[in-house]
Coordinates of C-alpha atoms and ligand atoms in Angstrom, one line a residue:
X1 CA -46.4 -10.8 -35.8
X2 CA -49.0 -13.4 -36.9
X3 CA -51.2 -14.9 -34.7
X4 CA -50.5 -18.4 -35.0
X5 CA -52.1 -21.7 -32.6
X6 CA -49.8 -24.6 -32.0
X7 CA -50.9 -27.7 -30.1
X8 CA -48.5 -29.9 -28.6
X9 CA -48.9 -33.2 -27.1
X10 CA -47.0 -35.8 -25.3
X11 CA -46.8 -37.6 -21.9
X12 CA -47.3 -40.1 -18.9
X13 CA -43.9 -39.4 -17.8
X14 CA -42.1 -36.3 -17.5
X15 CA -39.7 -37.6 -20.1
X16 CA -42.2 -36.9 -22.7
X17 CA -43.8 -33.5 -20.9
X18 CA -41.0 -31.7 -20.5
X19 CA -39.2 -32.0 -24.3
X20 CA -42.7 -30.8 -25.1
X21 CA -43.2 -27.9 -22.7
X22 CA -39.5 -26.8 -23.8
X23 CA -40.6 -26.7 -27.2
X24 CA -43.8 -24.6 -25.9
X25 CA -41.8 -22.3 -24.6
X26 CA -38.8 -21.9 -27.1
X27 CA -42.4 -21.2 -29.5
X28 CA -43.3 -18.5 -27.5
X29 CA -40.7 -17.2 -27.1
X30 CA -39.7 -16.6 -31.2
X31 CA -43.3 -16.4 -31.2
X32 CA -44.4 -13.6 -28.5
X33 CA -48.9 -13.7 -30.3
X34 CA -48.8 -17.5 -30.9
X35 CA -51.2 -19.4 -28.5
X36 CA -50.2 -22.6 -27.7
X37 CA -52.5 -25.3 -26.2
X38 CA -51.6 -28.6 -24.4
X39 CA -53.4 -32.0 -24.7
X40 CA -52.9 -34.6 -22.4
X41 CA -54.3 -37.2 -20.0
X42 CA -55.6 -36.3 -16.7
X43 CA -53.9 -39.2 -15.1
X44 CA -50.0 -38.3 -16.9
X45 CA -48.2 -36.2 -14.9
X46 CA -48.7 -33.6 -17.6
X47 CA -52.1 -32.9 -16.0
X48 CA -50.2 -31.8 -12.7
X49 CA -46.8 -30.2 -15.0
X50 CA -48.8 -28.4 -18.0
X51 CA -50.5 -25.8 -16.2
X52 CA -48.2 -24.8 -13.6
X53 CA -45.9 -23.7 -16.7
X54 CA -48.8 -21.6 -18.0
X55 CA -50.2 -23.4 -20.9
X56 CA -53.6 -23.9 -21.2
X57 CA -54.7 -27.6 -21.3
X58 CA -57.8 -30.0 -22.5
X59 CA -57.4 -33.3 -21.0
X60 CA -58.2 -36.5 -23.7
X61 CA -59.1 -40.5 -23.4
X62 CA -56.3 -41.9 -24.1
X63 CA -55.1 -45.8 -23.7
X64 CA -51.6 -48.0 -24.6
X65 CA -52.9 -50.9 -27.0
X66 CA -51.8 -54.2 -26.5
X67 CA -51.1 -57.0 -29.6
X68 CA -53.6 -59.6 -28.1
X69 CA -57.0 -59.5 -27.9
X70 CA -58.5 -59.6 -24.6
X71 CA -61.4 -57.7 -22.9
X72 CA -59.2 -54.5 -21.3
X73 CA -57.9 -54.4 -24.4
X74 CA -61.2 -53.7 -26.0
X75 CA -62.3 -51.2 -23.4
X76 CA -58.9 -49.5 -23.9
X77 CA -59.6 -49.5 -28.2
X78 CA -62.9 -47.9 -27.1
X79 CA -61.1 -45.4 -24.9
X80 CA -58.6 -44.6 -27.5
X81 CA -61.3 -44.1 -30.0
X82 CA -63.4 -41.7 -27.8
X83 CA -60.0 -40.0 -27.3
X84 CA -59.4 -39.5 -30.8
X85 CA -62.6 -38.1 -31.6
X86 CA -61.8 -35.5 -28.7
X87 CA -58.7 -34.7 -30.6
X88 CA -60.5 -34.2 -34.3
X89 CA -63.3 -32.1 -32.5
X90 CA -60.7 -29.7 -30.6
X91 CA -57.8 -29.7 -33.1
X92 CA -61.5 -28.9 -35.6
X93 CA -62.1 -25.7 -32.7
X94 CA -58.4 -24.7 -32.1
X95 CA -57.3 -24.7 -35.6
X96 CA -53.8 -24.9 -35.0
X97 CA -50.9 -24.8 -37.7
X98 CA -48.7 -27.3 -36.6
X99 CA -49.1 -29.9 -34.1
X100 CA -46.2 -31.6 -32.0
X101 CA -46.0 -34.6 -30.4
X102 CA -43.5 -36.0 -27.9
X103 CA -44.5 -39.8 -27.4
X104 CA -46.5 -41.2 -25.2
X105 CA -50.0 -42.8 -25.7
X106 CA -51.9 -39.9 -25.4
X107 CA -49.5 -38.4 -28.7
X108 CA -51.4 -41.3 -30.3
X109 CA -55.3 -39.9 -31.0
X110 CA -54.0 -36.5 -31.1
X111 CA -51.1 -36.9 -34.0
X112 CA -53.6 -39.4 -35.9
X113 CA -56.9 -36.8 -35.2
X114 CA -53.9 -33.8 -37.2
X115 CA -53.2 -36.3 -40.5
X116 CA -57.0 -36.8 -40.4
X117 CA -57.7 -33.2 -40.6
X118 CA -54.1 -32.5 -42.7
X119 CA -52.8 -30.6 -39.9
X120 CA -49.1 -30.8 -40.4
X121 CA -47.4 -32.7 -37.5
X122 CA -43.6 -33.0 -36.1
X123 CA -42.7 -35.9 -33.3
X124 CA -40.0 -35.3 -31.2
X125 CA -38.8 -39.5 -30.2
X126 CA -36.2 -38.9 -27.0
X127 CA -34.3 -42.2 -27.1
X128 CA -31.9 -43.8 -28.8
X129 CA -34.7 -46.6 -29.5
X130 CA -37.8 -45.1 -30.1
X131 CA -41.2 -45.7 -28.5
X132 CA -43.7 -47.8 -30.4
X133 CA -46.1 -44.4 -30.0
X134 CA -43.7 -42.6 -32.4
X135 CA -43.1 -45.9 -34.2
X136 CA -46.6 -46.1 -35.7
X137 CA -46.9 -41.8 -35.7
X138 CA -43.3 -41.6 -37.4
X139 CA -45.6 -42.7 -40.6
X140 CA -47.6 -39.4 -40.5
X141 CA -45.4 -36.7 -39.6
X142 CA -44.2 -33.9 -41.6
X143 CA -41.4 -34.2 -40.0
X144 CA -39.5 -37.0 -37.4
X145 CA -36.7 -35.7 -35.2
X146 CA -34.5 -37.7 -32.9
X147 CA -32.3 -37.0 -30.6
X148 CA -30.1 -40.2 -31.5
X149 CA -29.4 -40.9 -35.1
X150 CA -29.3 -44.8 -34.5
X151 CA -32.7 -44.3 -33.6
X152 CA -33.7 -44.0 -37.4
X153 CA -32.8 -47.9 -37.7
X154 CA -36.3 -48.5 -36.3
X155 CA -38.7 -46.5 -37.9
X156 CA -40.3 -47.0 -40.7
X157 CA -38.5 -46.3 -44.2
X158 CA -40.9 -43.1 -45.3
X159 CA -40.7 -41.4 -41.8
X160 CA -39.1 -37.9 -42.8
X161 CA -36.1 -37.9 -40.2
X162 CA -33.9 -35.1 -38.7
X163 CA -31.3 -35.2 -36.0
X164 CA -31.8 -32.8 -33.7
X165 CA -30.8 -33.7 -29.7
X166 CA -33.3 -33.2 -27.1
X167 CA -35.0 -29.7 -26.1
X168 CA -34.0 -28.8 -23.2
X169 CA -36.2 -26.4 -21.1
X170 CA -34.9 -22.5 -21.7
X171 CA -35.5 -22.5 -17.6
X172 CA -32.4 -25.3 -16.9
X173 CA -30.2 -23.6 -20.5
X174 CA -30.3 -20.0 -18.4
X175 CA -29.5 -21.0 -15.5
X176 CA -26.7 -19.9 -12.7
X177 CA -24.9 -22.4 -10.8
X178 CA -23.2 -19.1 -8.8
X179 CA -26.7 -17.8 -7.9
X180 CA -28.5 -20.9 -7.4
X181 CA -26.2 -22.6 -4.9
X182 CA -26.4 -19.2 -2.9
X183 CA -30.2 -19.2 -2.9
X184 CA -29.8 -22.5 -0.9
X185 CA -27.5 -21.0 1.5
X186 CA -24.5 -23.3 0.0
X187 CA -21.3 -21.8 1.1
X188 CA -17.9 -22.2 -1.1
X189 CA -16.4 -25.5 -0.9
X190 CA -20.3 -26.9 0.3
X191 CA -20.3 -30.3 -1.8
X192 CA -24.3 -30.9 -2.6
X193 CA -25.3 -34.2 -4.0
X194 CA -28.7 -34.5 -5.9
X195 CA -30.8 -37.3 -6.2
X196 CA -34.1 -38.7 -7.7
X197 CA -35.3 -41.6 -9.8
X198 CA -36.9 -40.8 -13.0
X199 CA -40.1 -38.4 -13.1
X200 CA -41.7 -40.6 -11.1
X201 CA -39.0 -42.2 -8.1
X202 CA -37.5 -45.4 -8.4
X203 CA -37.7 -47.0 -5.0
X204 CA -34.6 -48.8 -5.5
X205 CA -32.7 -45.4 -6.2
X206 CA -34.8 -44.5 -2.2
X207 CA -33.6 -47.6 -0.8
X208 CA -30.2 -47.2 -1.3
X209 CA -30.1 -43.6 -0.7
X210 CA -31.2 -44.2 2.6
X211 CA -27.5 -45.1 3.1
X212 CA -26.2 -42.0 1.9
X213 CA -28.8 -40.3 4.6
X214 CA -27.5 -42.3 7.3
X215 CA -24.0 -41.2 6.5
X216 CA -23.6 -37.9 5.8
X217 CA -26.6 -36.7 8.5
X218 CA -24.4 -35.7 10.7
X219 CA -20.9 -34.6 8.1
X220 CA -20.9 -30.9 8.4
X221 CA -20.7 -29.4 4.6
X222 CA -22.2 -32.3 2.6
X223 CA -25.9 -31.7 1.6
X224 CA -28.2 -34.0 0.2
X225 CA -31.5 -33.5 -1.5
X226 CA -33.4 -36.5 -2.4
X227 CA -36.6 -36.7 -4.3
X228 CA -38.5 -39.6 -3.8
X229 CA -41.3 -39.2 -6.1
X230 CA -45.2 -38.1 -5.4
X231 CA -46.1 -42.0 -4.8
X232 CA -43.0 -43.2 -2.5
X233 CA -42.7 -40.0 -0.2
X234 CA -44.9 -40.2 2.7
X235 CA -43.4 -43.9 2.9
X236 CA -40.1 -42.7 2.6
X237 CA -40.7 -40.6 5.5
X238 CA -41.8 -42.5 7.4
X239 CA -39.2 -45.7 7.5
X240 CA -36.9 -43.0 8.1
X241 CA -39.2 -42.4 11.1
X242 CA -38.9 -45.6 12.2
X243 CA -35.2 -46.0 12.2
X244 CA -35.2 -43.0 14.2
X245 CA -33.9 -40.1 12.2
X246 CA -35.0 -37.1 12.5
X247 CA -34.5 -34.8 9.4
X248 CA -35.7 -31.5 11.7
X249 CA -32.9 -31.9 13.3
X250 CA -30.5 -32.3 10.1
X251 CA -30.6 -29.0 7.7
X252 CA -27.6 -30.5 5.5
X253 CA -30.4 -33.5 3.9
X254 CA -33.6 -32.5 2.4
X255 CA -36.1 -35.1 1.1
X256 CA -38.7 -33.7 -1.4
X257 CA -41.9 -36.0 -3.1
X258 CA -40.1 -33.9 -6.4
X259 CA -38.3 -30.9 -7.4
X260 CA -40.7 -29.1 -9.4
X261 CA -37.9 -26.0 -10.1
X262 CA -35.3 -28.8 -10.9
X263 CA -33.1 -26.4 -12.4
X264 CA -32.1 -24.5 -9.5
X265 CA -30.5 -27.9 -8.1
X266 CA -29.3 -29.6 -11.2
X267 CA -27.1 -26.1 -11.6
X268 CA -26.3 -26.5 -8.2
X269 CA -25.2 -30.1 -7.8
X270 CA -21.9 -31.4 -7.2
X271 CA -23.0 -34.8 -7.7
X272 CA -26.3 -36.1 -9.1
X273 CA -27.4 -39.4 -8.5
X274 CA -30.5 -40.4 -11.3
X275 CA -31.8 -43.7 -13.2
X276 CA -30.0 -42.5 -17.2
X277 CA -33.8 -40.6 -19.2
X278 CA -32.7 -38.7 -22.0
X279 CA -34.8 -35.8 -20.6
X280 CA -32.3 -35.8 -17.9
X281 CA -29.0 -36.6 -19.4
X282 CA -29.5 -33.9 -21.8
X283 CA -30.4 -31.3 -19.3
X284 CA -27.5 -32.8 -17.2
X285 CA -24.9 -32.5 -20.4
X286 CA -26.0 -28.9 -20.6
X287 CA -25.3 -28.0 -17.8
X288 CA -22.2 -30.2 -17.5
X289 CA -22.9 -31.8 -14.0
X290 CA -21.0 -34.8 -13.1
X291 CA -23.5 -38.1 -12.4
X292 CA -23.8 -41.5 -11.2
X293 CA -26.2 -43.2 -13.7
X294 CA -28.8 -46.2 -12.8
X295 CA -30.2 -47.1 -16.0
X296 CA -33.8 -48.3 -15.2
X297 CA -33.4 -52.2 -16.5
X298 CA -37.1 -52.8 -17.4
X299 CA -37.4 -49.7 -19.9
X300 CA -37.8 -50.4 -24.1
X301 CA -35.4 -52.1 -25.2
X302 CA -33.4 -51.0 -22.2
X303 CA -32.6 -48.3 -23.7
X304 CA -31.5 -46.2 -20.7
X305 CA -28.2 -48.8 -20.7
X306 CA -28.0 -47.4 -24.1
X307 CA -28.3 -43.7 -23.1
X308 CA -26.3 -44.1 -19.5
X309 CA -22.9 -45.6 -21.4
X310 CA -22.8 -42.8 -24.3
X311 CA -21.9 -41.0 -21.1
X312 CA -20.0 -43.1 -18.8
X313 CA -17.8 -43.6 -22.5
X314 CA -16.2 -40.4 -22.5
X315 CA -16.1 -40.1 -18.9
X316 CA -18.9 -37.8 -18.1
X317 CA -20.4 -40.1 -15.4
X318 CA -20.3 -43.7 -14.2
X319 CA -23.1 -46.3 -14.1
X320 CA -23.8 -48.6 -11.5
X321 CA -25.9 -51.6 -13.0
X322 CA -29.4 -51.3 -11.0
X323 CA -29.1 -55.1 -10.3
X324 CA -25.4 -54.2 -8.1
X325 CA -27.2 -51.4 -6.7
X326 CA -26.9 -51.3 -2.8
X327 CA -26.6 -48.9 -0.2
X328 CA -23.3 -49.4 0.7
X329 CA -21.8 -49.5 -3.0
X330 CA -23.7 -46.0 -3.6
X331 CA -21.8 -45.0 -1.0
X332 CA -18.6 -46.0 -1.8
X333 CA -19.0 -45.2 -5.6
X334 CA -19.6 -41.4 -3.6
X335 CA -17.2 -41.1 -1.0
X336 CA -14.7 -42.2 -4.0
X337 CA -15.9 -39.3 -6.2
X338 CA -16.0 -36.7 -2.9
X339 CA -12.5 -37.2 -2.4
X340 CA -11.3 -36.3 -5.6
X341 CA -12.7 -32.6 -6.6
X342 CA -10.4 -33.3 -9.9
X343 CA -12.1 -36.9 -11.1
X344 CA -15.6 -34.3 -11.0
X345 CA -14.6 -31.6 -12.3
X346 CA -13.0 -34.4 -15.4
X347 CA -16.2 -35.7 -15.2
X348 CA -18.3 -32.1 -15.3
X349 CA -16.1 -31.0 -18.4
X350 CA -16.7 -34.1 -20.1
X351 CA -20.3 -33.9 -19.5
X352 CA -20.7 -30.5 -20.8
X353 CA -19.2 -31.5 -23.9
X354 CA -21.5 -33.7 -24.7
X355 CA -24.4 -31.1 -24.1
X356 CA -26.4 -30.3 -27.3
X357 CA -28.5 -26.8 -25.8
X358 CA -28.9 -26.0 -29.6
X359 CA -31.5 -28.9 -29.9
X360 CA -34.5 -26.4 -29.1
X361 CA -33.1 -23.8 -31.2
X362 CA -33.6 -26.5 -33.9
X363 CA -36.6 -28.0 -33.2
X364 CA -38.4 -24.2 -32.8
X365 CA -37.0 -23.5 -36.7
X366 CA -38.7 -26.6 -37.5
X367 CA -41.6 -26.3 -36.3
X368 CA -42.2 -22.3 -37.8
X369 CA -40.7 -23.9 -41.1
X370 CA -43.7 -25.7 -41.5
X371 CA -46.2 -23.3 -40.2
X372 CA -45.0 -21.3 -42.5
X373 CA -46.0 -24.3 -45.4
Ligands
UD1_1 C1 -38.8 -45.5 -17.0 C2 -38.9 -45.2 -18.7 O1 -39.1 -46.0 -19.4 N1 -38.7 -43.9 -18.5 C3 -38.2 -43.3 -19.2 C4 -39.5 -42.0 -19.3 O2 -38.9 -41.5 -18.1 P1 -38.3 -40.5 -17.6 O3 -39.5 -39.7 -17.3 O4 -38.2 -40.8 -15.3 O5 -37.7 -39.6 -18.1 P2 -36.5 -38.3 -17.9 O6 -35.0 -38.6 -17.5 O7 -36.1 -38.7 -19.3 O8 -37.2 -37.2 -17.8 C5 -37.3 -36.8 -16.4 C6 -38.0 -35.2 -16.5 O9 -38.1 -35.1 -15.1 C7 -37.4 -34.0 -14.6 N2 -37.6 -34.1 -13.5 C8 -37.4 -35.4 -12.5 C9 -37.3 -35.4 -11.4 C10 -38.1 -34.6 -10.6 O10 -37.9 -34.6 -9.1 N3 -38.2 -33.2 -11.1 C11 -38.3 -32.8 -12.5 O11 -38.7 -32.0 -12.7 C12 -35.9 -33.6 -14.5 O12 -35.5 -33.0 -15.0 C13 -36.5 -34.7 -16.5 O13 -36.9 -33.1 -17.0 O14 -38.7 -41.3 -20.3 C14 -37.8 -40.8 -21.3 C15 -37.9 -40.3 -22.3 O15 -38.9 -40.8 -23.1 C16 -36.9 -42.2 -21.3 O16 -35.6 -42.3 -21.4 C17 -36.9 -43.0 -19.9 O17 -36.2 -44.1 -20.0

C-alpha cells in the first residue's frame, strides 16, 4: 500500500474538529500506511482534542477578519498572513496528496496555501447555512461536500458540490448501548439523562439543568450526567455548593467539564438535552437517541433552528426555544417524556431513521479518489 500523506484542518469548536477527526480516522482505517497531519491553532479546542486522538498536530496562526478596517482587524490581517506563510511552508515540507478542510478560521490559510501549491482540496460544510470560511474556500476546492443540500444555494456557482451528510466518528458509529450501560453500572429500567451545551458548553443550559439536579437528586433509578463546558465547570460546582447541594452523596448525578469519550454516554442515554449543532445532531441520529434541543439563537443565519427543526418535524426531538428556556420548563418536558416510554421509543426510532452513518465512507471515498488524481 502506498504511503500517502494527508493534511486535515478545521478548528475552533468541536463542530468543525470532530468531522475532521472522523475523516482522518476513516482514512487511517482504509489506508493504514497513510500519514495524517492536523493543522490547527494553539488556542482552539483542536489543540486539546487532536493529540488525544493520536494525530500529529501543528499549530499555525489564524484570525477571523471583519468587513471594516480597524486596528484590531489590521492585526488580524497580519496574523492571517503569518498563518498563510506557516501553512505554505508546512505543506511544502509534508507534501500531502490531499488537504481536507472542515471550516473555522484556521481552514482559511491552510486551504489557500494548498491551492497556491496546487494540492487538491476537499472541504466539508456541516451546516445548512455555510460559514464564511467555507463560502470563500469553496471557490478553491476540488470538492465541496455538504451535510444539507440547501447549503449549495449560498455557495458560489463554480463550487463543485457533493451531498454526503456529516461524517460521524467510528467510535460513535460502533458503540454498543448495552455494553456502555453495563460499564456505567446502569440497571435495566434505570433512566439516563445526558445534558450538555455545544462543545464549549452553554450557560443557559447549565442554569436550567440546575433545576433537574434539584429535582432528580433524590430520585431512585434516574441518572443525570451533565457537561458544563470547560470554562463553566468551577463556577457551576461552586453555585451548587452555595445552594447546599453536595454531589458527593448523590451517585446518580455526575457533573463533568467535558465528555472526552462521549460515544458511551450518548449510546447509554435515554434522553439527551443539548444545543442543535450539526455534529451533535448527526451523532444523535446515527445512534437513534431522542432529544430535547435548545437551538443556540445567535448561530450564523440561525442555522441551529434549521438543524433542530429537521429532527423535530419528524418527531425525533422536542424543541425548546432559548428565549423560553427555564429550569421549570425543561423539568416539565423531561418529566413528561420520562412518563411516556412509548413516546420516547417512537422518538428514538424516528431519530435513527434520520441518521446517515454512510457519510463517513462517502467522504473517505471522495478523498481517496482525489488522492489518486
Ligand atoms: C454556537 C455555534 O455557532 N455552534 C456551532 C458549532 O458548534 P459546536 O462545536 O458546539 O457543535 P456541534 O454540536 O456540531 O459539535 C459538538 C461536538 O462536540 C462533541 N462534544 C460535545 C460536548 C462534550 O462534552 N463532549 C463532546 O465530545 C459532540 O459529540 C460533537 O461532536 O459548530 C457546529 C458545526 O459547524 C455548528 O452546527 C454549531 O451551530
